[in-house]
Coordinates of C-alpha atoms in Angstrom, one line a residue:
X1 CA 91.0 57.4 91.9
X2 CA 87.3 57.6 92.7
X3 CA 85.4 60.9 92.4
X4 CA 85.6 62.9 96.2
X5 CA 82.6 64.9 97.2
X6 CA 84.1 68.0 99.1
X7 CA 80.8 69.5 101.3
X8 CA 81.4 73.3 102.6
X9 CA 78.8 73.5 105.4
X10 CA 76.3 75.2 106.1
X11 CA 74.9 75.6 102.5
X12 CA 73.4 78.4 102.9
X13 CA 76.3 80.7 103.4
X14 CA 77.8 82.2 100.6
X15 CA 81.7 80.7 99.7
X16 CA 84.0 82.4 97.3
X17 CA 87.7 83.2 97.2
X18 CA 90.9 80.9 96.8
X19 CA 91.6 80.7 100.8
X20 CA 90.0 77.5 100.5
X21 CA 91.8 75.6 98.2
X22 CA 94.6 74.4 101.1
X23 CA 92.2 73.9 103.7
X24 CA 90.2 71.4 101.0
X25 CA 93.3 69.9 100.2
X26 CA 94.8 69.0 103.5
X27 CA 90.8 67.9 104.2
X28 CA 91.0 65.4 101.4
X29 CA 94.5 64.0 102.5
X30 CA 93.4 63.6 106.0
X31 CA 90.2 62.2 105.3
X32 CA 92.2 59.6 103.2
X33 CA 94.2 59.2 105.5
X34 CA 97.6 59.9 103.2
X35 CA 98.6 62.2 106.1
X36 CA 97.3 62.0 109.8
X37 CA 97.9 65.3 111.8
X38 CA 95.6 67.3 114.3
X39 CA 94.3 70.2 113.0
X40 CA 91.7 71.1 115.8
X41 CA 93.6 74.2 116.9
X42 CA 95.0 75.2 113.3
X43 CA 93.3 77.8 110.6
X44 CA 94.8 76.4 107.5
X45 CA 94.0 79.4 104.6
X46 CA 96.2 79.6 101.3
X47 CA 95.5 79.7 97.5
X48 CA 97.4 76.5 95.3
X49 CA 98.5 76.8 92.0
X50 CA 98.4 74.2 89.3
X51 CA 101.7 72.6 90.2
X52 CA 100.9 72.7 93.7
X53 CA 102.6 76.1 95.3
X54 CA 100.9 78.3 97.2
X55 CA 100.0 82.3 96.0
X56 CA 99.3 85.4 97.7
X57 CA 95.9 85.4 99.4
X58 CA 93.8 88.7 100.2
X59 CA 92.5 88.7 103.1
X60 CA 94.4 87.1 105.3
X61 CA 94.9 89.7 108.0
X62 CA 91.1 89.6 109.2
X63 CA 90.6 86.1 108.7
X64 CA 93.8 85.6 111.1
X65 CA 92.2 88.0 113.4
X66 CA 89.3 86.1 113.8
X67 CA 90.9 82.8 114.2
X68 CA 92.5 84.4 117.1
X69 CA 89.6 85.5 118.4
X70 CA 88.0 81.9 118.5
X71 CA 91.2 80.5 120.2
X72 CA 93.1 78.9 117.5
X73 CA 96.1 79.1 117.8
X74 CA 98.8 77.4 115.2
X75 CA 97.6 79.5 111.9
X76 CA 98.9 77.7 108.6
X77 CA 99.4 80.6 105.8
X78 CA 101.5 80.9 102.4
X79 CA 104.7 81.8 103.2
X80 CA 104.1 85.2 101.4
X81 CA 102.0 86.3 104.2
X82 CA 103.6 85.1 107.0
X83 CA 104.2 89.0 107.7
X84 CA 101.0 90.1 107.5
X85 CA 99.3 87.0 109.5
X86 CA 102.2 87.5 111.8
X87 CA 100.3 91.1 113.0
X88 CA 98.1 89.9 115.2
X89 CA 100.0 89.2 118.3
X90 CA 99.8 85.4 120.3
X91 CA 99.6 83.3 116.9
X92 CA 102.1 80.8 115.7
X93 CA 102.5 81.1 112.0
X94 CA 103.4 78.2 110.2
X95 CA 104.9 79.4 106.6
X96 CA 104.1 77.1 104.2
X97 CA 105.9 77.3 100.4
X98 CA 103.6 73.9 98.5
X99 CA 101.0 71.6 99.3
X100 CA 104.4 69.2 99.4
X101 CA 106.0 71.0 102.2
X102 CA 102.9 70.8 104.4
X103 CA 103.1 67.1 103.9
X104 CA 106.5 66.8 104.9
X105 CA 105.4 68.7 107.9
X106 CA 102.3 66.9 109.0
X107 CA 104.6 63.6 108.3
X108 CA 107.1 64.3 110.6
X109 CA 109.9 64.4 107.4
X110 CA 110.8 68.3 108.3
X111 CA 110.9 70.6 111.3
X112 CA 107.5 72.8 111.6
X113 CA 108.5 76.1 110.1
X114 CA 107.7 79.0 112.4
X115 CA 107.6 82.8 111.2
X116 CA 109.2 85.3 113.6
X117 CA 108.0 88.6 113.0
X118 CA 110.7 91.7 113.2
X119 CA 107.5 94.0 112.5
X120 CA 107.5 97.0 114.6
X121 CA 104.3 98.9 115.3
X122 CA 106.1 102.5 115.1
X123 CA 105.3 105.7 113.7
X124 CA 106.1 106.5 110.0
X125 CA 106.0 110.0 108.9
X126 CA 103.9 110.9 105.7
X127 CA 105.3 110.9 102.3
X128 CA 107.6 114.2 101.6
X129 CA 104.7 114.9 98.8
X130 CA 102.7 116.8 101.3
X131 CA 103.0 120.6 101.3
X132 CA 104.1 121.7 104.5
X133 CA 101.8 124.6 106.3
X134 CA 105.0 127.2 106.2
X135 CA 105.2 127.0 102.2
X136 CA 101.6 127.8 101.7
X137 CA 100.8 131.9 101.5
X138 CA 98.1 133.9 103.7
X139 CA 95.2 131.5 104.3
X140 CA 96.1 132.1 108.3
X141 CA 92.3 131.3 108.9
X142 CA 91.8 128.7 106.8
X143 CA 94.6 126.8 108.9
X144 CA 93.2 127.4 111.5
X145 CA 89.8 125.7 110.6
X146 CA 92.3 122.7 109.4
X147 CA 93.6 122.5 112.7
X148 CA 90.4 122.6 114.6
X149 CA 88.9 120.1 112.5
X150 CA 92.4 118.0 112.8
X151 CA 92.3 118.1 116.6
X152 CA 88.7 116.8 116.8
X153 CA 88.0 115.0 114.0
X154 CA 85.5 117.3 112.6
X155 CA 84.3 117.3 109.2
X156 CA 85.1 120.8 107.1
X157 CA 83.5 122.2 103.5
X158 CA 86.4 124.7 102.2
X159 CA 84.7 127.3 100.0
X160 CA 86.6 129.7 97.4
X161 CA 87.4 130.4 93.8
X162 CA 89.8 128.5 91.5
X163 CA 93.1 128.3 92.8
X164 CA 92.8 129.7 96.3
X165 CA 94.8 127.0 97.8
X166 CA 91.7 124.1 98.7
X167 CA 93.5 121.3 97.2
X168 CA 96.4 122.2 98.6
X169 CA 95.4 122.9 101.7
X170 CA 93.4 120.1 102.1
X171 CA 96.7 117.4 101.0
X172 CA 98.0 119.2 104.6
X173 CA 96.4 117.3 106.9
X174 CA 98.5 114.0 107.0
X175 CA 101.0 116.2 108.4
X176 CA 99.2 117.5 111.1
X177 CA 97.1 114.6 112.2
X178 CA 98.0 112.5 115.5
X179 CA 99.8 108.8 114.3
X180 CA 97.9 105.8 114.2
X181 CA 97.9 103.9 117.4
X182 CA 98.6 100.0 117.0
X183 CA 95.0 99.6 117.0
X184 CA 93.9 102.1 114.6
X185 CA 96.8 101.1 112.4
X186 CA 95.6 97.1 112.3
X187 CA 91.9 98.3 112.0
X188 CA 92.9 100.4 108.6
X189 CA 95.3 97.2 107.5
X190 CA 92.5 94.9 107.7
X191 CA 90.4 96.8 105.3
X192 CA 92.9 97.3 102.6
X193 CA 94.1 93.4 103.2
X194 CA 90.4 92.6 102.3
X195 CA 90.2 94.9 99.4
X196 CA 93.2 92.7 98.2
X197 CA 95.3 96.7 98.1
X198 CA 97.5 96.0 100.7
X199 CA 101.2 96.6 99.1
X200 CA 103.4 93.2 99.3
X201 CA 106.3 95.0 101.3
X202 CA 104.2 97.0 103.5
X203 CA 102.2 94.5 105.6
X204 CA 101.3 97.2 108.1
X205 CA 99.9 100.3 107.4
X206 CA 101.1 103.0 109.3
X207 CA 99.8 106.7 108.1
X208 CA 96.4 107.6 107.8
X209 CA 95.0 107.4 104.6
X210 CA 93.9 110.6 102.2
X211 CA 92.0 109.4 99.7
X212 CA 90.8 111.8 97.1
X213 CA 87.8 109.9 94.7
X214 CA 86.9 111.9 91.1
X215 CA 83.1 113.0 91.3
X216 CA 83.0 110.6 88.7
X217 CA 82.8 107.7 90.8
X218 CA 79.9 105.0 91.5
X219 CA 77.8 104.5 94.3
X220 CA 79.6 100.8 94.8
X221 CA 82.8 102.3 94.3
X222 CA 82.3 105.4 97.2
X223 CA 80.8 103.6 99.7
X224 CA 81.5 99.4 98.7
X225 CA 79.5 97.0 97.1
X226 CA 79.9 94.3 94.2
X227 CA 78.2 90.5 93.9
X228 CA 80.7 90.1 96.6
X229 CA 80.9 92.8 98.8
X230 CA 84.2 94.8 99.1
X231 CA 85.4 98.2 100.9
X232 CA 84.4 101.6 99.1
X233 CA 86.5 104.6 99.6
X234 CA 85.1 105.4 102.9
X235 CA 86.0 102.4 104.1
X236 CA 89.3 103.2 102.6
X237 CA 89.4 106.2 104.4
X238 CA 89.2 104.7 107.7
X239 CA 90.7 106.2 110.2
X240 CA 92.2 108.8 107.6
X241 CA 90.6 111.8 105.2
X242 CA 88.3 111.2 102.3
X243 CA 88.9 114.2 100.7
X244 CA 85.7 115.7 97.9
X245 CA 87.3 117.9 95.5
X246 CA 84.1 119.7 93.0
X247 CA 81.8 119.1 95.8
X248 CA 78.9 119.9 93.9
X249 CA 79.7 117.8 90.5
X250 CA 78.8 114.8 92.7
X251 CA 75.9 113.0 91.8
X252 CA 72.9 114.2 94.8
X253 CA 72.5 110.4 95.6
X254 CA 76.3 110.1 96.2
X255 CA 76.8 112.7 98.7
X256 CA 73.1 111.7 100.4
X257 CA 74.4 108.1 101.0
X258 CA 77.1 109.6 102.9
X259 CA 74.8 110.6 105.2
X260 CA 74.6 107.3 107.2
X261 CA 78.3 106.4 107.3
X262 CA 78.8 109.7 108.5
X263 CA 76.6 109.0 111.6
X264 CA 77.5 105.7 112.5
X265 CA 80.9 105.5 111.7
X266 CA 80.1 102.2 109.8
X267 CA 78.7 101.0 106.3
X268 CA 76.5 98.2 106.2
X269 CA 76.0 96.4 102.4
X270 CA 73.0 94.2 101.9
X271 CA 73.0 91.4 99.2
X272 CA 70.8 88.5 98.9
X273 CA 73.5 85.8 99.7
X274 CA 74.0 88.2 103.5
X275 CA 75.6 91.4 104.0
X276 CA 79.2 92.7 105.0
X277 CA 79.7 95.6 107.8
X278 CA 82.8 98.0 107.1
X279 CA 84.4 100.3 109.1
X280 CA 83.9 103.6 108.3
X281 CA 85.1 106.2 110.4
X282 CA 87.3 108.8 108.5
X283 CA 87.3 112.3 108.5
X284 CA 85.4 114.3 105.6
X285 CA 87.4 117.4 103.8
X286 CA 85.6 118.6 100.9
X287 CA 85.9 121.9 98.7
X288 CA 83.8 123.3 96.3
X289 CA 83.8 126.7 94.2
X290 CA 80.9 129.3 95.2
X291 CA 79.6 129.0 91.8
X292 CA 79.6 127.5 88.5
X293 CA 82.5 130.0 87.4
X294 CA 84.1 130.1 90.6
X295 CA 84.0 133.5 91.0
X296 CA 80.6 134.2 92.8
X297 CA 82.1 136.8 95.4
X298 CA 85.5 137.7 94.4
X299 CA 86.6 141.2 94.7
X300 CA 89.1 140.5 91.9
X301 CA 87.3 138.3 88.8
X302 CA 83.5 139.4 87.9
X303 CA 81.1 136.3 88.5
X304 CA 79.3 135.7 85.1
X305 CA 76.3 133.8 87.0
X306 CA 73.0 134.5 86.9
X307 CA 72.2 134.5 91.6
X308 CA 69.4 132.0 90.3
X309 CA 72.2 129.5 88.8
X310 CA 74.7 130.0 92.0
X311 CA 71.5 128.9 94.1
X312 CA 71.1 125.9 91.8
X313 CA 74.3 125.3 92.2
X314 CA 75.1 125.3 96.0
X315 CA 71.9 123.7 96.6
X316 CA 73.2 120.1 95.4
X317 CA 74.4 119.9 98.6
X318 CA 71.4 119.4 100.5
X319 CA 70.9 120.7 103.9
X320 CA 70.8 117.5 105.7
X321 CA 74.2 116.5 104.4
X322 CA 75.8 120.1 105.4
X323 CA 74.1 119.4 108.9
X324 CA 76.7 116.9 109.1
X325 CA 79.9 119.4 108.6
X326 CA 81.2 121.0 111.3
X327 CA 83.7 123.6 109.7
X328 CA 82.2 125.6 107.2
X329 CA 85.6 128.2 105.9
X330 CA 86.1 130.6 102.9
X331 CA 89.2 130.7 101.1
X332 CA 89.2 133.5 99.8
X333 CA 91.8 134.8 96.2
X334 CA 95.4 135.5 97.5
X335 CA 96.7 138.8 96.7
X336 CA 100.1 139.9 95.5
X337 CA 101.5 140.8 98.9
X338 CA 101.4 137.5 100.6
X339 CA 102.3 135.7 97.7
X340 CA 105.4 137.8 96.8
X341 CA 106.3 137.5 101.4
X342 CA 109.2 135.6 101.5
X343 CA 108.7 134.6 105.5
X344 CA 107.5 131.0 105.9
X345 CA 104.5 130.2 108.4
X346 CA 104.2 128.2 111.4
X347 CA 105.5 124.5 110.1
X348 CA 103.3 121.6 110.4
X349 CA 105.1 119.9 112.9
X350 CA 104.8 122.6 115.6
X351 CA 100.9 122.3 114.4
X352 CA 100.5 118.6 114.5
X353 CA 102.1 119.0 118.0
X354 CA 99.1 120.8 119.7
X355 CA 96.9 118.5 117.4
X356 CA 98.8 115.5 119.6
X357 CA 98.4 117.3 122.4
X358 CA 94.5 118.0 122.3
X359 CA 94.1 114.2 120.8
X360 CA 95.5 112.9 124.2
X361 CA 92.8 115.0 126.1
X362 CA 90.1 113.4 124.3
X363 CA 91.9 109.6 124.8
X364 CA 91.7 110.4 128.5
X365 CA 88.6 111.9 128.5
X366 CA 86.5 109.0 126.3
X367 CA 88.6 106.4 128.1
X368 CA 86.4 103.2 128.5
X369 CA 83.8 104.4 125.7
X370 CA 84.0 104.1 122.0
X371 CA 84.3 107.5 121.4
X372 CA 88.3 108.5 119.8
X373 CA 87.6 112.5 119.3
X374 CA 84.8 115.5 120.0
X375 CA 83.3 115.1 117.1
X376 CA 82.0 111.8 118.1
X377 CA 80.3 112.7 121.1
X378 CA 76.4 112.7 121.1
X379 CA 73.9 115.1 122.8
X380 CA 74.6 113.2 126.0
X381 CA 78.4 113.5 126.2
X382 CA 78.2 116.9 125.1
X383 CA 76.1 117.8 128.0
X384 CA 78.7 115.9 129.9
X385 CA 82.5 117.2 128.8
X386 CA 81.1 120.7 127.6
X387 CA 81.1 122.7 130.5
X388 CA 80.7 126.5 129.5
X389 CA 81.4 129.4 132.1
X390 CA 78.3 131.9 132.3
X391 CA 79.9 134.3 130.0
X392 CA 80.3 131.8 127.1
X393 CA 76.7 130.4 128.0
X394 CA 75.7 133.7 127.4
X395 CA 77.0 134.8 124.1
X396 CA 75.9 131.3 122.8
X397 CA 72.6 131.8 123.8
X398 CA 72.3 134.8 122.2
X399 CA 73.7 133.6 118.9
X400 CA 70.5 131.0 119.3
X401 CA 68.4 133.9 119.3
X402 CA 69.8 135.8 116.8
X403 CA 71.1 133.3 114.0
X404 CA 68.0 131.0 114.3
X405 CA 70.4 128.0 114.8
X406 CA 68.5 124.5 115.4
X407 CA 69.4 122.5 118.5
X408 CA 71.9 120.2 116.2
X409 CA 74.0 123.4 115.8
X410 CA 74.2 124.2 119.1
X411 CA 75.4 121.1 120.2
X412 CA 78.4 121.3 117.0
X413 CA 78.8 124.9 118.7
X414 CA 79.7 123.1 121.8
X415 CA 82.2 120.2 120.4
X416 CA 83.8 122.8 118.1
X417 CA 84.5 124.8 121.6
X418 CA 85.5 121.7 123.1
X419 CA 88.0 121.2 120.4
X420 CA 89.4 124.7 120.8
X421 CA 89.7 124.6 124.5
X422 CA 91.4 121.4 123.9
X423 CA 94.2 122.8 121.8
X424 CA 94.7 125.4 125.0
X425 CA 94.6 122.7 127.4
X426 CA 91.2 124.3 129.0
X427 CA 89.1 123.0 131.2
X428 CA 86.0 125.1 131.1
X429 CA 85.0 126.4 127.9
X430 CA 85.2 130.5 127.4
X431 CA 83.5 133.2 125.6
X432 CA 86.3 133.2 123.2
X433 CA 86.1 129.3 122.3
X434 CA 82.5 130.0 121.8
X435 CA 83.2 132.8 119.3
X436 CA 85.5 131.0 117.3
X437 CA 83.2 127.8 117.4
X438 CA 80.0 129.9 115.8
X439 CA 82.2 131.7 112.9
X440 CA 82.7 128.0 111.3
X441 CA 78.7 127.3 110.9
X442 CA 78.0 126.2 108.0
X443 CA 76.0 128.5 105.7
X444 CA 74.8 129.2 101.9
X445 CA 76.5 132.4 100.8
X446 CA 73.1 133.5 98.6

């Protein structure tokens, strides 16, 4: 057999992974006319083995997606991810076992296989791991700020000594966040079908992530990167939490690169061969200790800090970066009494109601624009959807005054308010919502 010159056009863009070894193949065999089939309307994608079965392939979902997109409409896959390709809705999937099979196919020898899909986009509730809100003791205000911050998407920094409950309280939120819609849901499949984590029996991915990275991690593995560009864990977090435990251990340039994604909902990775755009959009919990002891503070434990070292040490979180949190709570030691209280607290599904409840406001109120929650809305939509009556005007004004606050807190004042109003159905923004809004500014406590 004479040597075949295989040519992947255009040269200049960057080829890797095995999704091309079918499409080469069946290229070859038409071109040699061993088979004859049109393939005009047909995204063939599939890894072969050595003895000509086909594997697993990352990626498929998006690469499906976009076939859709540019109207293709017979999608040829391995049959092991027939149920993922089989996601995006108006494609016929074509489940291919070998290279063999496909012949057959193209031949005429065998019926086309089809895939039907019995996936159901539905709700599945999180994991039974996560601590309800009724089993955790005191913290009443600190779950409040969690639900705030749940019902518009706004970023929180949790603040107390060593084992107040900020781990824990944090690992609350997928029970009290609003279910994925279908959209949301394919959007966070997509990213973990490219980062080749998507679990072989779970093709869609249904609850919102919570992904908790050690301070220990790199700058490729927080935000993406690689010869080949893949997701980080922010783009892991889509759509979900990215949770910071030890705040301040991570690295200055960690945190500060956050900056961006936090912003534009979006992380953008530059190599020389091109760059690669992920989603981004996720909701930021972190929690930190007042000090290097943890006890900077606490009526109960005697801080052994010098106030220049507890400076130091909240200053690693620069004030740009903390410009970006909304919720700024102390949780403070729990004392004897509420821990010995046998009564249980409101339970998270009571909570997660009223966080559903709010979410749909927001839906109908950013309906037609690419905003999801309040915390997304710029100056301009805050001017819009923030209506305040004259006595809430007033007490905000005079917070301006008195607290120094810059024009970016007054307009997270305002989408915090929003948020509360939200979660009591209010139109017009009160006095009271205001109140609330300005007690979770963020601040250095030295």
């Amino acid at each position: 057999m004479k040597r075949i010159v295989v040519n992947l056009a255009p040269a200049d863009l960057k080829k890797a992974g095995p999704a091309y070894d079918l499409p080469i193949a069946v290229g070859i065999l038409l071109s040699s006319e061993q088979v004859y089939a049109d393939v005009s309307q047909t995204i063939i994608l599939g890894e072969l083995s050595l003895d000509g079965g086909l594997r697993h392939t990352t990626g498929i979902l998006p690469m499906v997606a976009v076939a859709h997109q540019e109207g293709l409409s017979d999608i040829i896959v391995p049959d092991t991810d027939a149920k993922e390709a089989s996601l995006i809705e108006g494609t016929k999937i074509i489940p291919i076992t070998s290279l063999s099979q496909l012949v057959s196919y193209f031949r005429g020898e065998i019926p086309p296989p089809e895939y039907k899909s019995d996936e159901v986009l539905e709700y599945t509730p999180p994991p039974s791991s996560a601590t309800d809100l009724a089993y955790i003791k005191g913290q009443e205000h600190v779950k409040r700020a969690i639900e705030v911050a749940a019902a518009g998407g706004h970023n929180v920094i949790m603040v107390g000594p060593p084992g107040s409950g900020k781990t824990l309280l944090a690992r609350t939120l997928p029970l009290i966040l609003p279910p994925m819609t279908n959209e949301e849901a394919l959007e966070v499949t997509k990213v973990y079908s490219v980062s080749g984590l998507l679990p072989s029996d779970t093709p869609l991915i249904r609850q919102r992530p919570f992904r908790s990275p050690h301070y220990t991690i790199s700058n490729a593995g927080l935000v993406g990167g690689g010869h080949l560009p893949k997701p980080g864990e922010i783009s892991l977090s889509h759509r979900g939490v990215l949770f910071l435990d030890e705040l301040p251990e991570f690295g200055r340039s960690l945190l500060e690169v956050l900056r961006q994604p936090l912003e534009d909902k979006l992380i953008t990775i530059s190599r020389a061969q091109g760059s690669a755009t992920f989603p981004a959009n996720f909701m930021l919990v972190g929690a930190m200790n007042p000090c290097p002891c943890g006890y900077y503070g606490d009526p109960f434990r005697q801080c052994t800090c010098p106030l220049s070292l507890v400076s130091r040490y909240q200053r690693r979180i620069s004030g740009p970066f903390i410009d970006r949190v909304d919720i700024f709570v102390e949780v403070p030691h729990i004392d004897y009494e509420k821990l010995a209280d046998d009564r249980l607290g409101e339970k998270s599904d009571k909570v997660q109601a009223r966080v559903k409840a709010a979410r749909s406001l927001q839906r109908e109120r950013f309906d037609g624009t690419k905003l999801t929650c309040n915390a997304e809305m710029t100056p301009t939509e805050v001017r819009e959807f923030c209506r305040a009556e004259e006595s809430a005007q007033s007490l905000l004004k005079a917070a301006m005054k008195q607290l120094y606050l810059s024009a970016r807190a007054f307009h997270r004042i305002l989408k915090l308010a929003r948020t509360i109003a939200d979660l009591e159905n209010t139109d017009i923004i009160k006095a009271h919502h205001i109140a609330e809004a300005i007690q979770y500014r963020p601040r250095r406590m030295v």
